[in-house]
Coordinates of C-alpha atoms and ligand atoms in Angstrom, one line a residue:
X1 CA 0.0 0.0 0.0
X2 CA 3.0 2.3 0.5
X3 CA 3.8 1.9 -3.2
X4 CA 1.2 4.4 -4.4
X5 CA 0.5 8.1 -4.6
X6 CA -3.2 8.9 -4.2
X7 CA -3.9 8.5 -7.9
X8 CA -2.2 5.1 -7.9
X9 CA -4.2 4.0 -4.9
X10 CA -7.4 5.2 -6.5
X11 CA -6.6 3.1 -9.6
X12 CA -5.8 0.1 -7.4
X13 CA -9.1 0.5 -5.5
X14 CA -11.0 0.9 -8.7
X15 CA -9.6 -2.5 -9.7
X16 CA -11.2 -3.9 -6.5
X17 CA -14.5 -2.2 -7.5
X18 CA -14.2 0.7 -5.1
X19 CA -14.8 4.4 -5.6
X20 CA -12.1 7.0 -5.4
X21 CA -13.2 8.4 -2.1
X22 CA -12.5 5.1 -0.5
X23 CA -8.9 5.3 -1.7
X24 CA -8.7 8.8 -0.1
X25 CA -9.9 7.4 3.2
X26 CA -7.4 4.6 3.0
X27 CA -4.6 6.9 2.0
X28 CA -5.4 9.1 5.1
X29 CA -5.4 6.1 7.4
X30 CA -2.1 5.0 6.2
X31 CA -0.2 8.2 5.8
X32 CA -1.8 10.6 8.2
X33 CA -2.6 8.2 11.0
X34 CA 0.1 5.7 10.5
X35 CA -2.3 2.7 10.5
X36 CA -1.0 -0.6 9.2
X37 CA -3.9 -2.8 10.1
X38 CA -6.9 -2.6 7.8
X39 CA -9.1 -3.9 10.7
X40 CA -8.4 -0.6 12.6
X41 CA -9.7 1.6 9.7
X42 CA -13.1 1.9 11.2
X43 CA -14.8 4.2 8.7
X44 CA -14.1 1.8 5.8
X45 CA -16.8 -0.8 5.1
X46 CA -16.2 -4.1 6.7
X47 CA -16.3 -5.8 3.3
X48 CA -13.6 -3.5 2.0
X49 CA -11.4 -4.1 5.1
X50 CA -11.7 -7.8 4.6
X51 CA -11.0 -7.6 0.9
X52 CA -7.9 -5.5 1.5
X53 CA -6.7 -7.8 4.3
X54 CA -6.8 -10.7 1.7
X55 CA -4.8 -9.0 -1.0
X56 CA -2.8 -6.1 0.3
X57 CA -0.6 -5.0 3.2
X58 CA 1.1 -1.9 4.6
X59 CA 4.6 -3.3 4.8
X60 CA 7.1 -1.3 6.8
X61 CA 10.9 -1.7 6.3
X62 CA 12.5 -3.7 9.1
X63 CA 14.7 -1.4 11.3
X64 CA 18.1 -3.0 11.5
X65 CA 19.6 -0.4 13.8
X66 CA 18.8 3.0 15.3
X67 CA 21.3 5.4 16.6
X68 CA 20.6 8.6 18.5
X69 CA 23.1 11.4 18.6
X70 CA 23.7 13.7 21.5
X71 CA 22.4 16.6 19.4
X72 CA 19.0 14.9 18.8
X73 CA 19.8 13.5 15.4
X74 CA 18.5 10.0 14.9
X75 CA 19.7 7.6 12.2
X76 CA 17.9 4.5 11.2
X77 CA 19.3 1.7 9.1
X78 CA 16.5 -0.1 7.2
X79 CA 16.9 -3.6 5.9
X80 CA 15.7 -3.7 2.3
X81 CA 16.5 -7.4 1.8
X82 CA 19.1 -9.3 -0.3
X83 CA 21.9 -8.1 2.0
X84 CA 21.1 -4.4 1.3
X85 CA 20.4 -1.7 3.8
X86 CA 19.7 2.0 3.5
X87 CA 19.8 4.9 5.9
X88 CA 17.5 7.7 6.9
X89 CA 18.4 10.6 9.2
X90 CA 16.1 12.8 11.3
X91 CA 17.6 16.2 12.0
X92 CA 15.6 18.3 14.6
X93 CA 16.0 22.0 14.7
X94 CA 14.1 24.7 16.6
X95 CA 11.7 25.5 13.9
X96 CA 11.6 22.3 11.9
X97 CA 12.2 18.6 11.7
X98 CA 14.0 17.4 8.6
X99 CA 14.1 13.8 7.4
X100 CA 16.9 12.9 5.0
X101 CA 15.8 9.9 2.8
X102 CA 17.6 7.4 0.6
X103 CA 16.5 6.7 -2.9
X104 CA 18.7 3.8 -3.9
X105 CA 20.8 1.0 -2.3
X106 CA 24.2 2.4 -3.2
X107 CA 24.7 4.8 -6.1
X108 CA 26.0 4.4 -9.6
X109 CA 27.3 7.9 -10.0
X110 CA 30.5 7.1 -8.0
X111 CA 31.5 10.6 -6.7
X112 CA 35.1 10.5 -5.3
X113 CA 34.2 12.1 -2.0
X114 CA 31.0 10.1 -1.2
X115 CA 31.0 7.0 0.9
X116 CA 27.8 5.7 -0.9
X117 CA 29.5 6.2 -4.2
X118 CA 32.4 4.2 -3.1
X119 CA 30.1 1.3 -2.4
X120 CA 28.8 1.0 -5.9
X121 CA 25.2 0.4 -6.9
X122 CA 22.9 -2.4 -6.0
X123 CA 19.4 -1.5 -6.9
X124 CA 16.7 1.2 -7.0
X125 CA 14.3 1.4 -4.1
X126 CA 10.6 1.1 -4.9
X127 CA 8.2 3.9 -4.1
X128 CA 7.1 1.8 -1.1
X129 CA 10.6 1.6 0.2
X130 CA 11.2 5.4 -0.2
X131 CA 7.9 6.2 1.5
X132 CA 8.3 3.6 4.2
X133 CA 11.2 5.6 5.5
X134 CA 9.0 8.7 6.0
X135 CA 6.0 6.7 7.1
X136 CA 8.1 5.0 9.8
X137 CA 10.0 8.1 11.0
X138 CA 6.9 10.3 11.2
X139 CA 4.7 7.9 13.1
X140 CA 7.5 6.6 15.3
X141 CA 8.6 10.2 16.2
X142 CA 5.1 11.4 17.0
X143 CA 5.0 8.8 19.8
X144 CA 8.6 9.2 20.8
X145 CA 8.5 13.0 21.0
X146 CA 5.0 12.8 22.6
X147 CA 3.6 15.2 20.0
X148 CA 0.0 16.6 20.4
X149 CA -2.6 15.2 18.1
X150 CA -2.3 16.8 14.7
X151 CA 1.3 17.9 15.3
X152 CA 3.9 16.8 12.7
X153 CA 7.3 15.5 13.6
X154 CA 8.7 16.0 10.0
X155 CA 8.2 19.3 8.4
X156 CA 10.8 19.0 5.7
X157 CA 12.1 16.1 3.5
X158 CA 15.4 16.1 1.7
X159 CA 16.3 13.4 -0.8
X160 CA 19.9 13.6 0.3
X161 CA 20.5 10.1 1.7
X162 CA 22.0 7.3 -0.2
X163 CA 21.5 7.2 -4.0
X164 CA 20.9 9.6 -6.9
X165 CA 17.1 10.3 -6.8
X166 CA 16.9 11.3 -10.5
X167 CA 18.3 8.0 -11.5
X168 CA 15.3 6.3 -9.8
X169 CA 12.8 8.7 -11.4
X170 CA 9.7 6.4 -11.8
X171 CA 9.8 5.4 -8.1
X172 CA 10.7 8.9 -6.9
X173 CA 7.8 10.9 -8.4
X174 CA 4.9 9.0 -6.8
X175 CA 6.8 9.2 -3.5
X176 CA 7.1 12.9 -3.8
X177 CA 3.4 13.2 -4.7
X178 CA 2.4 11.4 -1.5
X179 CA 4.6 13.7 0.5
X180 CA 2.9 16.7 -1.0
X181 CA -0.6 15.4 -1.0
X182 CA -3.0 17.0 1.5
X183 CA -4.4 13.6 2.3
X184 CA -0.8 12.3 2.7
X185 CA 2.0 14.3 4.5
X186 CA 0.8 17.7 3.3
X187 CA 4.3 19.1 2.9
X188 CA 4.6 22.2 0.7
X189 CA 6.7 22.0 -2.4
X190 CA 9.2 24.3 -0.9
X191 CA 9.8 21.9 2.0
X192 CA 10.6 18.9 -0.1
X193 CA 14.0 19.0 -1.7
X194 CA 15.5 16.8 -4.4
X195 CA 19.2 16.8 -4.4
X196 CA 20.9 15.7 -7.7
X197 CA 24.4 15.4 -9.0
X198 CA 23.0 16.8 -12.3
X199 CA 20.9 14.3 -14.3
X200 CA 19.9 16.9 -16.8
X201 CA 17.1 15.2 -18.7
X202 CA 15.4 14.2 -15.5
X203 CA 15.7 17.7 -14.1
X204 CA 13.5 18.7 -17.1
X205 CA 11.0 16.0 -16.4
X206 CA 10.8 16.8 -12.7
X207 CA 10.0 20.4 -13.6
X208 CA 7.1 19.1 -15.6
X209 CA 5.9 16.3 -13.4
X210 CA 6.4 17.4 -9.8
X211 CA 8.4 20.6 -9.3
X212 CA 9.9 20.7 -5.8
X213 CA 12.8 22.6 -4.3
X214 CA 16.0 21.6 -6.1
X215 CA 19.6 21.2 -4.8
X216 CA 22.3 20.6 -7.3
X217 CA 25.6 19.1 -6.1
X218 CA 28.1 21.2 -7.9
X219 CA 31.5 20.7 -6.1
X220 CA 33.7 22.2 -8.9
X221 CA 33.8 25.4 -11.0
X222 CA 35.3 23.8 -14.1
X223 CA 34.5 20.7 -16.2
X224 CA 38.0 19.4 -15.8
X225 CA 37.7 19.2 -12.0
X226 CA 34.1 18.2 -12.0
X227 CA 34.7 15.3 -14.4
X228 CA 37.0 13.9 -11.8
X229 CA 34.9 14.5 -8.7
X230 CA 31.4 13.8 -10.1
X231 CA 31.9 11.4 -13.1
X232 CA 28.3 12.2 -14.4
X233 CA 29.7 15.5 -15.5
X234 CA 31.3 13.9 -18.5
X235 CA 27.8 13.1 -19.7
X236 CA 26.1 16.4 -18.6
X237 CA 28.8 19.1 -18.5
X238 CA 28.5 22.4 -16.6
X239 CA 27.1 24.5 -19.4
X240 CA 24.3 22.0 -19.9
X241 CA 23.7 21.7 -16.2
X242 CA 23.5 25.5 -15.7
X243 CA 21.0 25.7 -18.6
X244 CA 18.9 22.9 -17.0
X245 CA 19.0 24.8 -13.7
X246 CA 17.6 27.9 -15.4
X247 CA 14.9 25.9 -17.1
X248 CA 14.0 24.3 -13.8
X249 CA 13.5 27.7 -12.2
X250 CA 10.7 28.5 -14.6
X251 CA 8.5 26.1 -12.7
X252 CA 10.2 25.7 -9.3
X253 CA 8.5 26.6 -6.0
X254 CA 11.6 28.6 -5.0
X255 CA 13.2 31.2 -7.1
X256 CA 16.7 29.9 -6.7
X257 CA 18.7 26.7 -7.0
X258 CA 20.7 25.6 -4.0
X259 CA 24.2 24.6 -5.1
X260 CA 25.8 22.2 -2.7
X261 CA 29.6 22.3 -2.6
X262 CA 31.6 19.9 -0.6
X263 CA 34.8 21.5 0.6
X264 CA 37.9 19.4 -0.2
X265 CA 41.2 20.6 1.1
X266 CA 43.5 21.8 -1.7
X267 CA 41.1 20.4 -4.4
X268 CA 38.2 22.8 -4.9
X269 CA 38.5 25.3 -2.1
X270 CA 40.8 28.2 -3.3
X271 CA 39.7 31.8 -3.6
X272 CA 40.4 31.5 -7.4
X273 CA 37.9 28.6 -7.6
X274 CA 35.3 30.7 -5.7
X275 CA 35.8 33.4 -8.3
X276 CA 35.4 30.9 -11.1
X277 CA 32.2 29.7 -9.5
X278 CA 30.9 33.3 -9.4
X279 CA 31.7 33.6 -13.1
X280 CA 29.9 30.3 -13.7
X281 CA 26.7 31.2 -12.0
X282 CA 26.7 34.8 -13.1
X283 CA 26.8 33.7 -16.7
X284 CA 30.5 34.4 -17.4
X285 CA 31.7 30.8 -17.2
X286 CA 33.2 28.6 -19.8
X287 CA 30.6 27.4 -22.3
X288 CA 28.7 30.6 -22.4
X289 CA 26.5 29.9 -19.4
X290 CA 23.7 32.4 -18.4
X291 CA 23.1 33.7 -14.9
X292 CA 21.5 31.2 -12.5
X293 CA 19.8 32.7 -9.5
X294 CA 21.2 30.6 -6.7
X295 CA 22.4 30.1 -3.1
X296 CA 25.5 28.2 -2.1
X297 CA 25.6 25.7 0.7
X298 CA 29.2 24.8 1.6
X299 CA 29.5 21.3 3.2
X300 CA 32.6 20.6 5.2
X301 CA 33.8 17.3 3.7
X302 CA 33.2 14.3 6.0
X303 CA 36.3 12.2 5.5
X304 CA 36.4 8.5 5.2
X305 CA 39.7 6.6 4.6
X306 CA 39.2 5.2 1.1
X307 CA 38.5 8.7 -0.3
X308 CA 42.1 9.9 0.1
X309 CA 40.7 13.4 0.5
X310 CA 40.8 15.8 3.4
X311 CA 38.4 18.3 4.9
X312 CA 39.1 22.0 4.1
X313 CA 40.2 23.9 7.2
X314 CA 37.5 26.0 8.8
X315 CA 39.2 29.3 7.9
X316 CA 39.5 28.2 4.3
X317 CA 35.7 27.4 4.2
X318 CA 35.0 30.8 5.7
X319 CA 37.3 32.6 3.3
X320 CA 35.8 30.8 0.3
X321 CA 32.3 31.6 1.5
X322 CA 33.3 35.3 1.9
X323 CA 34.4 35.5 -1.8
X324 CA 31.0 34.1 -2.9
X325 CA 29.1 36.3 -0.5
X326 CA 31.1 39.4 -1.5
X327 CA 30.3 38.4 -5.1
X328 CA 26.6 38.7 -4.3
X329 CA 25.7 35.1 -3.8
X330 CA 24.0 34.1 -0.5
X331 CA 26.2 31.5 1.0
X332 CA 25.7 29.3 4.1
X333 CA 28.0 26.8 5.7
X334 CA 26.3 23.5 6.6
X335 CA 26.3 22.7 10.2
X336 CA 27.6 19.2 10.8
X337 CA 25.0 17.1 12.7
X338 CA 25.0 13.6 14.0
X339 CA 28.8 13.4 13.6
X340 CA 29.1 11.0 16.6
X341 CA 26.8 8.5 14.9
X342 CA 28.2 8.8 11.4
X343 CA 25.0 10.5 10.3
X344 CA 26.6 13.5 8.6
X345 CA 26.5 14.1 4.9
X346 CA 28.1 11.5 2.8
X347 CA 28.7 9.2 5.6
X348 CA 25.5 7.2 5.1
X349 CA 26.8 3.8 4.0
X350 CA 24.2 1.3 4.8
X351 CA 25.3 -2.1 3.4
X352 CA 25.2 -2.7 -0.3
X353 CA 25.8 -5.7 -2.4
X354 CA 27.9 -3.9 -5.0
X355 CA 26.9 -5.0 -8.4
X356 CA 29.1 -2.4 -10.1
X357 CA 32.4 -3.2 -8.6
X358 CA 32.8 0.5 -7.7
X359 CA 35.5 -0.2 -5.1
X360 CA 37.7 -1.8 -7.7
X361 CA 37.0 0.9 -10.2
X362 CA 37.9 3.7 -7.8
X363 CA 41.1 1.9 -6.9
X364 CA 42.1 2.0 -10.6
X365 CA 41.4 5.7 -10.9
X366 CA 44.6 7.5 -11.9
X367 CA 46.0 9.5 -9.1
X368 CA 45.5 13.0 -10.3
X369 CA 47.1 16.2 -9.2
X370 CA 44.1 18.3 -9.1
X371 CA 45.3 21.3 -7.2
X372 CA 48.2 22.9 -5.6
X373 CA 48.8 23.8 -2.0
X374 CA 49.0 27.5 -1.2
X375 CA 52.8 27.3 -1.2
X376 CA 52.7 26.0 -4.8
X377 CA 53.6 22.4 -4.1
X378 CA 51.3 20.0 -5.9
X379 CA 48.8 18.1 -3.8
X380 CA 48.2 14.5 -4.7
X381 CA 45.6 12.1 -3.3
Ligands
SAH401 N1 22.9 11.9 -5.1 C1 22.4 13.1 -4.7 C2 21.9 13.1 -3.3 C3 22.6 12.3 -2.2 S1 24.1 13.0 -1.7 C4 23.5 14.2 -4.8 O1 24.6 13.8 -5.1 O2 23.1 15.3 -4.8 C5 23.7 14.4 -0.7 C6 24.8 15.4 -0.6 O3 25.8 15.0 0.2 C7 25.4 15.8 -1.9 O4 25.5 17.2 -2.1 C8 26.7 15.2 -1.8 O5 27.6 15.8 -2.6 C9 27.0 15.3 -0.4 N2 28.1 14.5 0.1 C10 28.4 13.2 -0.4 N3 29.5 12.8 0.3 C11 29.9 13.7 1.2 C12 31.0 13.8 2.1 N4 31.8 12.7 2.3 N5 31.1 14.9 2.9 C13 30.2 15.9 2.7 N6 29.2 15.9 1.8 C14 29.0 14.8 1.0
SF4_402 FE1 25.7 9.2 -5.6 FE2 25.2 11.7 -4.6 FE3 27.1 10.1 -3.6 FE4 27.5 11.2 -5.9 S1 27.3 12.3 -4.0 S2 27.9 9.1 -5.4 S3 25.5 11.1 -6.8 S4 24.9 9.7 -3.6

């Protein structure tokens, strides 16, 4: 039952000979009230409840582990079968509760600085598996945090867990629609964010099918460097990505794109590179890009040994942010949360049966000198 948006559930119910309003009632029981037992859905006809019990189920994902950080962050590892597990993270703040959700077991993009990318790709999650993360977290947290009836635990969802959401498009869109639906989680489009490494054709489709807030993982101001850090750049280079961002904004619920930028010591964190970024987003970059209204979110790199990369020093991140800010681009530095439970960005590893041999591929990557230290000596990884 978690596999459907409301239209999908209505079609399913129609197949059982039921009217659409029954699907709406069912959808509300499942997503608004967190019911898993058809018998408890008291305003549905007994005959329908019995019918559903015979053919359908609300199937939660088994929780393999739960870890709670001193700062209130909670991380769940969900077992998705076949030796695969994915992670979700709840991040409470004063004025909101954000859930970071996974879209795939592993990821095929293979970014150099990402622990999920180093694990390779196993499989896409289904809509039901994407929504089960939100369903579980919302209803579990309402009890755990002793919320008043009608109060929501999760006010924002970010598709920033494991996987590239736009490479699992057909499962993603119904999940997003259930998040937005007033009979579902009722989240506004501005409070649901899809983060992508830049799957250009799917950005265009998302704009048509289900425009929500968009974050684009940029990480480099030039194609040469981005090719190395985010291999998908070879397919969709920066000029195309910038053009797709501009097109997306025509229908987006926010009037800016959030560019995520993971700060890697000596690789992408120089003042010159910040100036190149300004040129890129202001429409003076290579490839004749046009201006993209945007904000930058600088993410201190969360290191893991196999990456061979280091986190930029705090002062470097500040200085880099200042160049962007002085250049007229609103820039924030992401607070690191849940560090003590490995719940910070890019640390979500889950367990994945790597079908793509990513680890071997990464080992074979040529060691590249991608930047120089401030004293001019080359920095290798
Ligand atoms: N695949 C999507 C969404 C998941 S990754 C994407 O790449 O956008 C979510 C964010 O975490 C991305 O911006 C990604 O670049 C960032 N990230 C990945 N590994 C990281 C690490 N080790 N340290 C900091 N941020 C990281
Ligand atoms: Fe995949 Fe995103 Fe990690 Fe890149 S950063 S490997 S796209 S999850």
